[in-house]
Short mmCIF file of C-alpha atoms in Angstrom, two decimals:
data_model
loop_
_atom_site.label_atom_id
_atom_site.label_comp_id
_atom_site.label_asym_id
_atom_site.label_seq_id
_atom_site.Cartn_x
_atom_site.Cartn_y
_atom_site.Cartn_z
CA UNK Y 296 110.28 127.05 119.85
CA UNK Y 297 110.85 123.26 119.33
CA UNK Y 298 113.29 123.30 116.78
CA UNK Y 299 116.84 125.02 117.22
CA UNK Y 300 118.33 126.26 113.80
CA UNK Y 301 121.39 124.08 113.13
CA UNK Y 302 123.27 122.18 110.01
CA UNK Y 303 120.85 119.64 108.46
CA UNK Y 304 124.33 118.02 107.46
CA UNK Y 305 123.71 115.33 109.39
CA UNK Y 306 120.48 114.72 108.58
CA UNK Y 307 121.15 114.43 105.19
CA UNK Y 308 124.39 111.65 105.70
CA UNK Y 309 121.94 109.50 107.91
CA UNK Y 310 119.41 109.87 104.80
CA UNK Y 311 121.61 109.33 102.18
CA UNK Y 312 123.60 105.98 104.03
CA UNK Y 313 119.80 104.67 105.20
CA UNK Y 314 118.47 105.04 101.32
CA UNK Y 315 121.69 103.88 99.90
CA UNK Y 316 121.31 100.30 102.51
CA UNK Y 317 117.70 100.05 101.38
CA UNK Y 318 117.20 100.14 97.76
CA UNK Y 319 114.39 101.53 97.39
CA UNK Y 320 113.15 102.41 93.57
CA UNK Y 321 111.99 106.59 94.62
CA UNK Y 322 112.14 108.49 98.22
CA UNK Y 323 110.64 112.46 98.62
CA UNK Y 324 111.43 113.88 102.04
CA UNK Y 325 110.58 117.35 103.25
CA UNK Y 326 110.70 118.61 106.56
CA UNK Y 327 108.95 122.13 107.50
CA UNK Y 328 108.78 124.39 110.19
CA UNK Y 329 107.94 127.76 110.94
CA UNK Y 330 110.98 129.19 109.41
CA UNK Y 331 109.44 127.55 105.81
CA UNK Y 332 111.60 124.03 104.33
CA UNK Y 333 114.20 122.83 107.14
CA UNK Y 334 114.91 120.34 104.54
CA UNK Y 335 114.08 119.01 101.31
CA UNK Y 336 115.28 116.06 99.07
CA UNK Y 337 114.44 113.48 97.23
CA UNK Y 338 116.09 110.10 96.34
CA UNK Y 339 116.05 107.63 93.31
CA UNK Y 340 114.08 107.84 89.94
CA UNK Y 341 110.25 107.93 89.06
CA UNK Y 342 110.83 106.03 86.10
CA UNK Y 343 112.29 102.80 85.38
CA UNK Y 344 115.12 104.08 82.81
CA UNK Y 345 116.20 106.13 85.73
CA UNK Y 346 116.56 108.87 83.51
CA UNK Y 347 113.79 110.99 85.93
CA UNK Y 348 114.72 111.76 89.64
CA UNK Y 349 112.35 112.23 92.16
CA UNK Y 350 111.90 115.47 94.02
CA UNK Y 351 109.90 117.43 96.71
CA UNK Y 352 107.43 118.40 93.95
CA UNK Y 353 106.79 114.97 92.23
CA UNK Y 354 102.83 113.66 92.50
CA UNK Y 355 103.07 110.27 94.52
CA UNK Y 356 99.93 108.46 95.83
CA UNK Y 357 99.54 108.97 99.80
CA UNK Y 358 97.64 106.32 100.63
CA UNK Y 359 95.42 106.03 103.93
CA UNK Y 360 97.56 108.97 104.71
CA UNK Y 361 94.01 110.64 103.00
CA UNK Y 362 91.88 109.84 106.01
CA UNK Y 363 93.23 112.37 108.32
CA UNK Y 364 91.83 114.78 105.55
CA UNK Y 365 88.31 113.20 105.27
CA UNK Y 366 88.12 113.01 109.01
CA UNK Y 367 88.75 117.02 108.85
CA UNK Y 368 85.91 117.75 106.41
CA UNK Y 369 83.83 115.82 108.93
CA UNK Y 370 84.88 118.25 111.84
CA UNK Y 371 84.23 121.22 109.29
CA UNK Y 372 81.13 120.44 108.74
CA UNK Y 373 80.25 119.36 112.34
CA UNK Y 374 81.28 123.12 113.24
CA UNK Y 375 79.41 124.29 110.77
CA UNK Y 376 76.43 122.73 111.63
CA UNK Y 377 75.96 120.78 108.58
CA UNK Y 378 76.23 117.04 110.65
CA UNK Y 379 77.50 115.70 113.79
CA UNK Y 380 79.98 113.17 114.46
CA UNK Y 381 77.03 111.91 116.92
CA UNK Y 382 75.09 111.25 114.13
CA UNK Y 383 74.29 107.43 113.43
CA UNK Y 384 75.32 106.51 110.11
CA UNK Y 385 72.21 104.96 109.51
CA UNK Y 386 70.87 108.82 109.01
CA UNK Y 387 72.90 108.80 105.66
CA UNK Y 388 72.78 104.97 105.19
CA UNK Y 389 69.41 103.86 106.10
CA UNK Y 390 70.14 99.95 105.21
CA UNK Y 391 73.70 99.87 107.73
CA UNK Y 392 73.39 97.55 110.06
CA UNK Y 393 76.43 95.54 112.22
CA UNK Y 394 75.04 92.54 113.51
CA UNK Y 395 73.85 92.95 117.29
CA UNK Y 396 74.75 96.73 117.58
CA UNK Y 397 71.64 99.05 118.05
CA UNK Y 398 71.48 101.33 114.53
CA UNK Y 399 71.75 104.71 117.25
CA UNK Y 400 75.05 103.54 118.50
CA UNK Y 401 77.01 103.38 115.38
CA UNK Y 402 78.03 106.62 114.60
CA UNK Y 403 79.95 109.05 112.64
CA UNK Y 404 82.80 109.45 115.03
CA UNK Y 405 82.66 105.87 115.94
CA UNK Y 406 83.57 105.05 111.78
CA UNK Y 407 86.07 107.85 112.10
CA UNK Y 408 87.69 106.36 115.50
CA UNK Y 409 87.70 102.61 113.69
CA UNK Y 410 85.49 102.05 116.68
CA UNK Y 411 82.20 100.82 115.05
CA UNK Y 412 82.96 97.10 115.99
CA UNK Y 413 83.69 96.14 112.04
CA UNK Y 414 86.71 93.29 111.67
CA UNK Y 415 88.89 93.15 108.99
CA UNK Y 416 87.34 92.22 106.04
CA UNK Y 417 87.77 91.66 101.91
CA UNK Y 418 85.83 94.84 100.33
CA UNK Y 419 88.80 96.88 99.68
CA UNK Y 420 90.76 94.39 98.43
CA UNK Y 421 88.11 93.33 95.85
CA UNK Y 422 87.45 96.79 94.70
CA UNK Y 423 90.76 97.01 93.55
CA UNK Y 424 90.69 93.80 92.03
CA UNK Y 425 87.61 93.95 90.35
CA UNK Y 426 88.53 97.33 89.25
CA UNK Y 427 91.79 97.89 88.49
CA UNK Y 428 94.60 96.48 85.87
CA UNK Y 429 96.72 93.92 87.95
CA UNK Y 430 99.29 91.48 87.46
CA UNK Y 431 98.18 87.47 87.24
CA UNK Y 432 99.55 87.16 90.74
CA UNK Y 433 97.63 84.59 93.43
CA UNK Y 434 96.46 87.31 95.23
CA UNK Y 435 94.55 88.83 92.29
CA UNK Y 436 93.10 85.03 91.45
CA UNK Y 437 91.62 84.87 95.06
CA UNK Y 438 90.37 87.92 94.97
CA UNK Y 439 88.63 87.83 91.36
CA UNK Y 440 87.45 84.17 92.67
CA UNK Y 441 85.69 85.71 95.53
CA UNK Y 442 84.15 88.55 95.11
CA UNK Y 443 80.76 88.52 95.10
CA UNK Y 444 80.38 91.78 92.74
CA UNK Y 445 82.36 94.44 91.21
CA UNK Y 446 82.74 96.52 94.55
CA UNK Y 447 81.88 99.65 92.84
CA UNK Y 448 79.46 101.17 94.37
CA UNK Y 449 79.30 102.16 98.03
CA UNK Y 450 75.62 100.25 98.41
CA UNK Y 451 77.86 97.20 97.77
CA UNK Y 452 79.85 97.90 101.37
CA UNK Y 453 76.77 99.03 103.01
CA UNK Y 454 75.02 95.87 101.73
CA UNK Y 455 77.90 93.40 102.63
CA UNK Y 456 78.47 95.04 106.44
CA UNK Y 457 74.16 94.81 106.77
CA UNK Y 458 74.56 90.89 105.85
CA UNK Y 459 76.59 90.36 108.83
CA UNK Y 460 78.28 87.45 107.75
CA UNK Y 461 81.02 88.18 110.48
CA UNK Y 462 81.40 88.52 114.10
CA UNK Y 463 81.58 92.13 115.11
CA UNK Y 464 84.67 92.75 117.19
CA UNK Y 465 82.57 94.20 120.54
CA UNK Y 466 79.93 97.08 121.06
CA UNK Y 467 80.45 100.14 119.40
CA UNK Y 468 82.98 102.22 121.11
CA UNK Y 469 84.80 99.05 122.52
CA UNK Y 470 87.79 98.47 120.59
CA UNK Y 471 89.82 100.17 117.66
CA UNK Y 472 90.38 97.89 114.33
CA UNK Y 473 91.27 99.93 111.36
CA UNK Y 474 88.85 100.06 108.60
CA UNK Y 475 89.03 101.22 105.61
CA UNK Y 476 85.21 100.37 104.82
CA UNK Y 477 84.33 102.76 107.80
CA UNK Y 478 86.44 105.41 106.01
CA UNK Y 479 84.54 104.70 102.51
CA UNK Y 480 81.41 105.41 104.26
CA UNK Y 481 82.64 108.19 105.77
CA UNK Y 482 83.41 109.84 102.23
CA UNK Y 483 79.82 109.49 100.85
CA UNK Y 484 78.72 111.42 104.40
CA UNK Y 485 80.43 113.86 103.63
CA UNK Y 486 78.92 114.10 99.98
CA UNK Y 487 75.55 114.07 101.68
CA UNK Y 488 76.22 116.54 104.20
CA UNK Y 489 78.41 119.45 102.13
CA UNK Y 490 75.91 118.84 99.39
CA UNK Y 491 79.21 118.84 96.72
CA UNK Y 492 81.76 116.14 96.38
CA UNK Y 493 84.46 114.84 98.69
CA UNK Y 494 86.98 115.76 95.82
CA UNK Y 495 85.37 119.38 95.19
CA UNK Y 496 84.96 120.23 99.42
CA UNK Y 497 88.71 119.26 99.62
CA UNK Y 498 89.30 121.43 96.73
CA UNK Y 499 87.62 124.32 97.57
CA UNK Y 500 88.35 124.51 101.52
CA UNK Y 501 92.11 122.31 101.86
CA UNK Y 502 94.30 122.41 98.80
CA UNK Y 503 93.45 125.83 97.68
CA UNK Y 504 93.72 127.63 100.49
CA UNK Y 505 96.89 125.75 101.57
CA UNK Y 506 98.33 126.42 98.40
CA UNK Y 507 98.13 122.64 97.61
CA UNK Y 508 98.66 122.99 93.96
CA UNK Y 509 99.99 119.36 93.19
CA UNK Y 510 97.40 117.64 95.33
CA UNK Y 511 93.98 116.04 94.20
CA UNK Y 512 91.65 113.50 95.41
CA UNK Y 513 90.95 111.29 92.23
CA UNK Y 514 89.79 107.44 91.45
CA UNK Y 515 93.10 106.36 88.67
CA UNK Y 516 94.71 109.45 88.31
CA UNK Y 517 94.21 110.89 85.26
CA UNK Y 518 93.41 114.25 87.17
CA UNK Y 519 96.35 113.96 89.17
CA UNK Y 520 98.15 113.66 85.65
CA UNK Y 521 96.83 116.10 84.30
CA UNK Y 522 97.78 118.28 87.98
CA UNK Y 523 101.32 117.33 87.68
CA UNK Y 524 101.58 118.99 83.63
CA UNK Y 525 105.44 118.81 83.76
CA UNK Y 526 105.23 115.05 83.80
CA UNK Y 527 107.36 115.13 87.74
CA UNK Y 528 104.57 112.18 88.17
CA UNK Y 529 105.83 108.85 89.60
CA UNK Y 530 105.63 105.46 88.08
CA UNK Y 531 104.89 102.39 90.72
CA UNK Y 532 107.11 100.09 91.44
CA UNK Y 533 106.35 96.27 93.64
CA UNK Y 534 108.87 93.32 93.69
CA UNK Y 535 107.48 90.94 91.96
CA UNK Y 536 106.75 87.86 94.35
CA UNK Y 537 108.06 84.86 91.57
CA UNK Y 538 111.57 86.13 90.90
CA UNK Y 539 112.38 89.04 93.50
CA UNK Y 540 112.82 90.81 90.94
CA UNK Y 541 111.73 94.75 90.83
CA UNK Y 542 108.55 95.17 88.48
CA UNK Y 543 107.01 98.17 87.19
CA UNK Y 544 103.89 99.94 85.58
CA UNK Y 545 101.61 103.26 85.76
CA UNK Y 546 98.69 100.98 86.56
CA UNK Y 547 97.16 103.07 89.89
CA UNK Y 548 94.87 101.22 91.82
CA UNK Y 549 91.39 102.18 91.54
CA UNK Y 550 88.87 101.11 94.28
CA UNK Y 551 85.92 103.31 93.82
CA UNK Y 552 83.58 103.57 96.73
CA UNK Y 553 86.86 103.81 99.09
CA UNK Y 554 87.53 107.22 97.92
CA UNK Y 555 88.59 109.57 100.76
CA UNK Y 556 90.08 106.01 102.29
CA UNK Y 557 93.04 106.09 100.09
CA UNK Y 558 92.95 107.99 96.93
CA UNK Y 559 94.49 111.58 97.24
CA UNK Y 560 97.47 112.34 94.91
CA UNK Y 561 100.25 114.81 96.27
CA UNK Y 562 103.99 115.73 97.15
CA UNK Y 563 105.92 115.44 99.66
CA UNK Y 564 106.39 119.54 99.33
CA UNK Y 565 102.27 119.79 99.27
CA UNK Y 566 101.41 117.54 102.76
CA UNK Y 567 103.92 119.19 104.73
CA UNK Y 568 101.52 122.74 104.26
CA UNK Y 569 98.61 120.30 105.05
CA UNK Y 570 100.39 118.89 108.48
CA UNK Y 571 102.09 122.26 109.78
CA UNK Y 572 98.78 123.58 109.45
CA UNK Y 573 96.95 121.17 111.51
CA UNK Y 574 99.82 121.77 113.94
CA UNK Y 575 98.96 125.49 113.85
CA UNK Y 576 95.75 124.63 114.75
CA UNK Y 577 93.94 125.32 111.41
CA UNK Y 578 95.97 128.73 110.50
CA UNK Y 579 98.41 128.58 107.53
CA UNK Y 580 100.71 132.15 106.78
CA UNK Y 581 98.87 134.25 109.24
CA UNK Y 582 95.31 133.22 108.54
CA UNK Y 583 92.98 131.03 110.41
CA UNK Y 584 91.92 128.79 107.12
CA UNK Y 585 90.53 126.02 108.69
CA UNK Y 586 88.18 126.82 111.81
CA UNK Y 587 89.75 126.07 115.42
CA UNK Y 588 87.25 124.05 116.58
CA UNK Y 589 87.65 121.44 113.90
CA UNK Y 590 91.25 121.05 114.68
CA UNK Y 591 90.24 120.11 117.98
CA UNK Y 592 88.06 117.73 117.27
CA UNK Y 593 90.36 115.88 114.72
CA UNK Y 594 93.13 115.69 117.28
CA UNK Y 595 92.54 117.58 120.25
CA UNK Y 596 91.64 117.38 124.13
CA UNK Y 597 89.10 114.57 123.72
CA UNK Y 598 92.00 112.02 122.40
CA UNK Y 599 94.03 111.07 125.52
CA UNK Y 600 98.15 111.92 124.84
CA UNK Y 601 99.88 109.11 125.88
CA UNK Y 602 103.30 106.71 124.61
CA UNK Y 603 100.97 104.23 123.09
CA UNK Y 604 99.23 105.72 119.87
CA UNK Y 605 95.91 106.32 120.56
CA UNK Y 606 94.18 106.86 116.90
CA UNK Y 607 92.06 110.05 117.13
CA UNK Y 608 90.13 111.32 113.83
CA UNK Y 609 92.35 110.10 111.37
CA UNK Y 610 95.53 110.72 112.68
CA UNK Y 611 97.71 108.55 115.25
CA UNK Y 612 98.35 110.50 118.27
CA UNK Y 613 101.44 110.02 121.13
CA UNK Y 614 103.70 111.24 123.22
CA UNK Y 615 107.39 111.31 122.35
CA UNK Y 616 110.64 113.16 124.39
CA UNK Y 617 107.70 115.21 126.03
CA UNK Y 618 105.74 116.26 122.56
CA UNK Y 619 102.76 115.51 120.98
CA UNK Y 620 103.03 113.65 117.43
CA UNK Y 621 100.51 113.24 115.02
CA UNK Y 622 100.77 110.72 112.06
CA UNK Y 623 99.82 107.96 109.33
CA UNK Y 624 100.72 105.79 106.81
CA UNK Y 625 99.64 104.49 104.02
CA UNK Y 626 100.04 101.69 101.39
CA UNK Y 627 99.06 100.80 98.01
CA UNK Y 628 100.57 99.21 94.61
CA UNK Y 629 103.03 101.53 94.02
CA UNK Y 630 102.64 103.61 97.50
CA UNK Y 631 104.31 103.90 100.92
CA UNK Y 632 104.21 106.67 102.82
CA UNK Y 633 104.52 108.17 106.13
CA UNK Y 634 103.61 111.87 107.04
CA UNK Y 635 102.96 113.53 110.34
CA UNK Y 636 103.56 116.69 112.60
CA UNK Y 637 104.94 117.79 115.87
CA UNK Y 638 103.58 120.68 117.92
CA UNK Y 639 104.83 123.80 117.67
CA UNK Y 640 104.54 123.90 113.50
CA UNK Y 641 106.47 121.13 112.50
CA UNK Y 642 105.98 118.75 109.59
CA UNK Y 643 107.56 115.78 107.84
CA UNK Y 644 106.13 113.44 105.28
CA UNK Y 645 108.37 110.80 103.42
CA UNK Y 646 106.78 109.33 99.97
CA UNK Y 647 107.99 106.55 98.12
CA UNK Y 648 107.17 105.21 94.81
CA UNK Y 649 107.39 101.15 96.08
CA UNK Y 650 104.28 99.34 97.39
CA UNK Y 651 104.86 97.14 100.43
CA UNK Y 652 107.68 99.03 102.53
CA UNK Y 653 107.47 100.19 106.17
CA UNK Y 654 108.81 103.86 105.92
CA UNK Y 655 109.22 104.46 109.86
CA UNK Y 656 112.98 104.20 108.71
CA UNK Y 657 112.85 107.49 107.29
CA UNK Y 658 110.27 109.10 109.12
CA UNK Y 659 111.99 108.87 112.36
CA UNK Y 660 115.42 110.13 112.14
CA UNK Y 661 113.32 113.80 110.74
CA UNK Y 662 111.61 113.64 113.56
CA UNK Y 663 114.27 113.31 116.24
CA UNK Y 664 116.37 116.04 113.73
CA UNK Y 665 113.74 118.26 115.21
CA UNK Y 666 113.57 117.32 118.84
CA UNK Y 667 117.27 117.10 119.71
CA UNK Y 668 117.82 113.17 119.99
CA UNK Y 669 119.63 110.56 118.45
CA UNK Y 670 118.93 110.27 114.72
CA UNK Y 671 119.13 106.77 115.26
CA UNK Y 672 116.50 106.53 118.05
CA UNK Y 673 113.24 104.03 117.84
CA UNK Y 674 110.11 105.07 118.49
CA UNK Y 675 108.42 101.90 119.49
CA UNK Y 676 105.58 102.45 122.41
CA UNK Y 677 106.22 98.79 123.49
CA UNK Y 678 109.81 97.61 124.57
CA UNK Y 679 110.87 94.19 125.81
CA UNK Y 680 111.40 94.29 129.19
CA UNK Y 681 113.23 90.51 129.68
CA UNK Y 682 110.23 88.82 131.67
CA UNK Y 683 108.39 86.34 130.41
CA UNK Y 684 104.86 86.49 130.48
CA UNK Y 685 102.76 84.20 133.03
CA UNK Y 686 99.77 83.07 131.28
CA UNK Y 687 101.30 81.65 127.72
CA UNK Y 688 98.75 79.21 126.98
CA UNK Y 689 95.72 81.96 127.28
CA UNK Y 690 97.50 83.45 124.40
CA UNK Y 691 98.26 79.77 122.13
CA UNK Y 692 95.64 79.26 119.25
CA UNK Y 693 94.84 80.58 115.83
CA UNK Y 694 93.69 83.81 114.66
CA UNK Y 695 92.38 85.20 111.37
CA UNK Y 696 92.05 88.46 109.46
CA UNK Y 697 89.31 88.25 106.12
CA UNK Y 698 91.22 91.55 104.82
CA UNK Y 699 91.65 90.29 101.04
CA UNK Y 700 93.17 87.01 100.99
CA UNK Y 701 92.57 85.35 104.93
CA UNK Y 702 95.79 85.78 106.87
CA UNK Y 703 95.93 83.76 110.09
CA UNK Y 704 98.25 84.23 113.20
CA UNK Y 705 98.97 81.15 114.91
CA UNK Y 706 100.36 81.42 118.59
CA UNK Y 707 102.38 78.83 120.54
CA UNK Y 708 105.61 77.69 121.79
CA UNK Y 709 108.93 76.35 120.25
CA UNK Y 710 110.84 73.95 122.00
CA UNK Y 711 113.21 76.30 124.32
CA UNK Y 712 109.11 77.59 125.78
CA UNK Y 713 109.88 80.97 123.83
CA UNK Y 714 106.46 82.27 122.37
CA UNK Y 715 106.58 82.19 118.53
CA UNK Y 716 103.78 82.83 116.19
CA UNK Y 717 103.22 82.03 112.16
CA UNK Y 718 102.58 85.44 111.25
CA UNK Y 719 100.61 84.74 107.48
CA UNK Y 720 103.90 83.66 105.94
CA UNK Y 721 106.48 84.97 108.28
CA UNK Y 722 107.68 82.98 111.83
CA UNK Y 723 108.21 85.34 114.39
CA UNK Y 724 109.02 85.48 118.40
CA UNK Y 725 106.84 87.23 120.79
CA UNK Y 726 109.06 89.34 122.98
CA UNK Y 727 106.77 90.24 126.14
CA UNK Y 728 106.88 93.89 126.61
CA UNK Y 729 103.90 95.17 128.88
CA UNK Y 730 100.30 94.64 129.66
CA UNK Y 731 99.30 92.19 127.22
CA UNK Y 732 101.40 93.55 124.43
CA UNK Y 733 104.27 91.50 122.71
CA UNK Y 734 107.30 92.83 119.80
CA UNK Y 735 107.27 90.66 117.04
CA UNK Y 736 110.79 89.65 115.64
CA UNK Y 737 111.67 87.46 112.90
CA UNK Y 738 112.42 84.13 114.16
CA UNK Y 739 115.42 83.99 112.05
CA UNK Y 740 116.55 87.80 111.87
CA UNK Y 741 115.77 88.21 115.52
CA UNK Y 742 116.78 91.56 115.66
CA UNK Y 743 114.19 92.41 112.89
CA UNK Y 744 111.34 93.91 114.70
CA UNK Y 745 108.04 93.68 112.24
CA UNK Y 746 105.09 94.79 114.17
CA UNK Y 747 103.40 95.21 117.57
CA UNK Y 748 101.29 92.39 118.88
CA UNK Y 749 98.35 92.97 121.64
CA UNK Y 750 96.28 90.04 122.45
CA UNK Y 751 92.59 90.33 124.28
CA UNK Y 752 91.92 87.86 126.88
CA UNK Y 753 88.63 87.16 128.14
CA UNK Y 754 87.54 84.60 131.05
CA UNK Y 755 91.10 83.35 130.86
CA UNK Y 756 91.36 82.84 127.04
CA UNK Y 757 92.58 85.03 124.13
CA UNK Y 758 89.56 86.18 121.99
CA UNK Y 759 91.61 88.45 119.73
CA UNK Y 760 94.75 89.67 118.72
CA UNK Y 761 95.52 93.06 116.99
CA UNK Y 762 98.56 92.55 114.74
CA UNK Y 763 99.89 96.11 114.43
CA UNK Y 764 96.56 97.71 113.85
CA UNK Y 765 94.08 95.04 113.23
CA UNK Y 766 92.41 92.80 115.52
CA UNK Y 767 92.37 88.92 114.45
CA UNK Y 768 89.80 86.93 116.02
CA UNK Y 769 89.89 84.05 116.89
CA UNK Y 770 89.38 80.80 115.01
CA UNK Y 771 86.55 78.84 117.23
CA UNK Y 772 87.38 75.41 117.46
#
């Protein structure tokens, strides 16, 4: 057994200090185990008159952390017999297309691994635009400016990918870019291949056998309202980017055809069954609810274990102090979340009611609570190791993501030779850590690590850099 019984104590202080330094509007932490709760609390208010607290049963959004389950209903039904993960998406999608790739090679598990060559691009971001009630901000200008439709309708991201109006990132199966269009096709597969809804087949075969009674997959949560009946539903809360100021409202993004991408509704109480399950291996009290062999496939053998994250069906997989993890986050207006397991039938997830906040802060310190270390230990994969790295110039240049409003990376030197980047609106230093992977500090808050750079170099030039999880191309000259 991973986890020895002793005084959460601890725990809670590190919590408690870490919330009270941060601010943050709402926090719901649960931790579970085999024993049932380890621990269980939540911090702030789901209102703005702070009159409403937030607890392990209040209904936040989750965010992309509602791949991992649209991945699963994939590997159901590819044990089942109902589709493959071999199958090209074109079998479902007739008019897909990625510029250059053959229509056989993209396939289901290539969408599923973000693998199918597709770069960061502005369909998302427009769907929620075009779709949802948003503040006048420059961000919602750009996007209402731009898009070339309502982004409604799932046709419209087939159609847009098919027009190739991009350069695709490699071959199929060559690198990993997150996607969340991938994931939007992915939910309309599964439509086609359960022959019932995304929403009912999670239903019928996740959150009611799981006992997921405060969790629902639904477009602008009216359903999810409706779940919650005691009104323990959060507000949303953003700072607003005039003032700095904390803004409010109970306006939840809706982005229709991205579905299972980023639209499930739940607690922090709820995800922890859904987690400790998959760490089970698909059985939940006793009982083998979700088969085995899909398991496996989500997360299993065929996705190499290793210190850096490898992203398997939905869920980032590593190594850490000797034990598999499993994980995701997520982000929306309003949503920031973190949720993941350890081997041996442990879970954690940490929700929070604020858009735009990295919630590794929290996550962490449960997870090293369970595995005997530090609180206060980091889980980066890539660590400075004082060297300085021998090509610098391969790496100088300017790089874009198209992911809503275009967000470049610009590489180069400062005047002591230390390699420094414009990071959209943020200066940051480039401390080399391995490989071709660099930690990205703020320039002036240098101990303020923001994100993970890994550049691509090809015939003695950077092509590409992924920034965290995406990979920015570069701008050709």
């Amino acid at each position: 057994m991973l986890f020895k019984e002793k005084d959460t104590k601890e725990l809670e202080n590190f919590l408690d200090h870490l919330y009270e330094e941060k601010k943050y509007s709402g926090v719901a932490v649960c931790i579970r185990g085999p024993e049932g709760i380890i621990f269980e609390k939540g911090y702030g208010y789901r209102s703005i008159e702070k009159k409403k607290g937030v607890n392990s049963d209040t209904v936040f959004g989750i965010a992309s952390m509602s791949k991992s389950l649209t991945s699963l209903a994939c590997c159901i039904l590819h044990v089942e017999g109902k589709m493959s993960l071999e199958d090209p998406v074109t079998k479902y999608f007739p008019d897909f297309r990625i510029p250059g790739a053959p229509e056989e090679c993209v396939t289901v598990r290539m969408l599923a691994l973000h693998r199918a060559g597709i770069p960061p691009m502005e369909p998302l971001e427009w769907s929620i635009a075009m779709n949802s009630k948003e503040r006048d901000t420059h961000w919602y200008r750009e996007m209402i400016r731009t898009s070339p439709n309502k982004m409604d309708k799932i046709e419209d991201i087939v159609n847009y990918i098919a027009a190739g109006d991009y350069e695709p990132l490699g071959a199929p199966g060559e690198y990993m870019s997150y996607s969340n269009e991938g994931y939007a096709l992915l939910s309309y597969i599964v439509d086609q291949a359960a022959g019932i809804s995304l929403e009912e087949f999670l239903k019928e075969r996740i959150f009611e056998p799981l006992g997921m009674t405060r969790s629902i997959l639904d477009l602008d949560c009216s359903e999810a309202r409706a779940l919650a009946g005691d009104d323990n539903i959060t507000s949303l809360f953003e700072i607003d980017e005039e003032d700095g100021s904390l803004v409010w409202d109970d306006n939840w993004s809706v982005l229709p055809p991205f579905r299972g991408c980023a639209c499930v509704k739940s607690t922090s109480k709820d995800i922890t069954k859904y987690y400790q399950m998959l760490s089970n291996g698909g059985v939940w009290e006793g009982k083998q609810v979700i088969p085995k062999e899909a398991v496996e496939l989500l997360v299993g053998r065929a996705h190499p274990l290793r210190k850096k994250p490898y992203y398997a069906l939905g869920l980032w997989k590593r190594e850490f102090a000797g034990h598999m993890i499993c994980e995701h986050s997520g982000g929306l207006h309003g949503v920031s979340t973190q949720g993941g397991f350890i081997e041996g039938g442990y879970s954690v997830a940490v929700l929070c009611n604020q858009g735009d906040l990295d919630m590794e802060p929290f996550q962490w310190p449960c997870y090293n609570f369970l595995l005997g270390v530090p609180l206060d230990t980091r889980h980066d994969w890539a660590v400075p190791c004082g060297k300085d790295f021998s090509m610098k110039e391969a790496l100088y240049g300017d790089f874009l993501s198209k992911e809503g409003v275009p967000v470049h990376t610009v590489v180069s030197s400062d005047e002591d030779g230390r390699l420094i980047a414009k990071y959209g609106d943020r200066k940051v230093i480039l401390k080399y850590c391995e490989e071709t992977a660099f930690a990205a500090y703020l320039y002036d808050e240098p101990e303020v690590r923001i994100c993970t750079f890994r550049f691509y170099l090809r015939n003695g030039k950077a092509w590409g850099v992924k920034c965290g999880s995406r990979i920015y191309q570069r701008v050709k000259e």
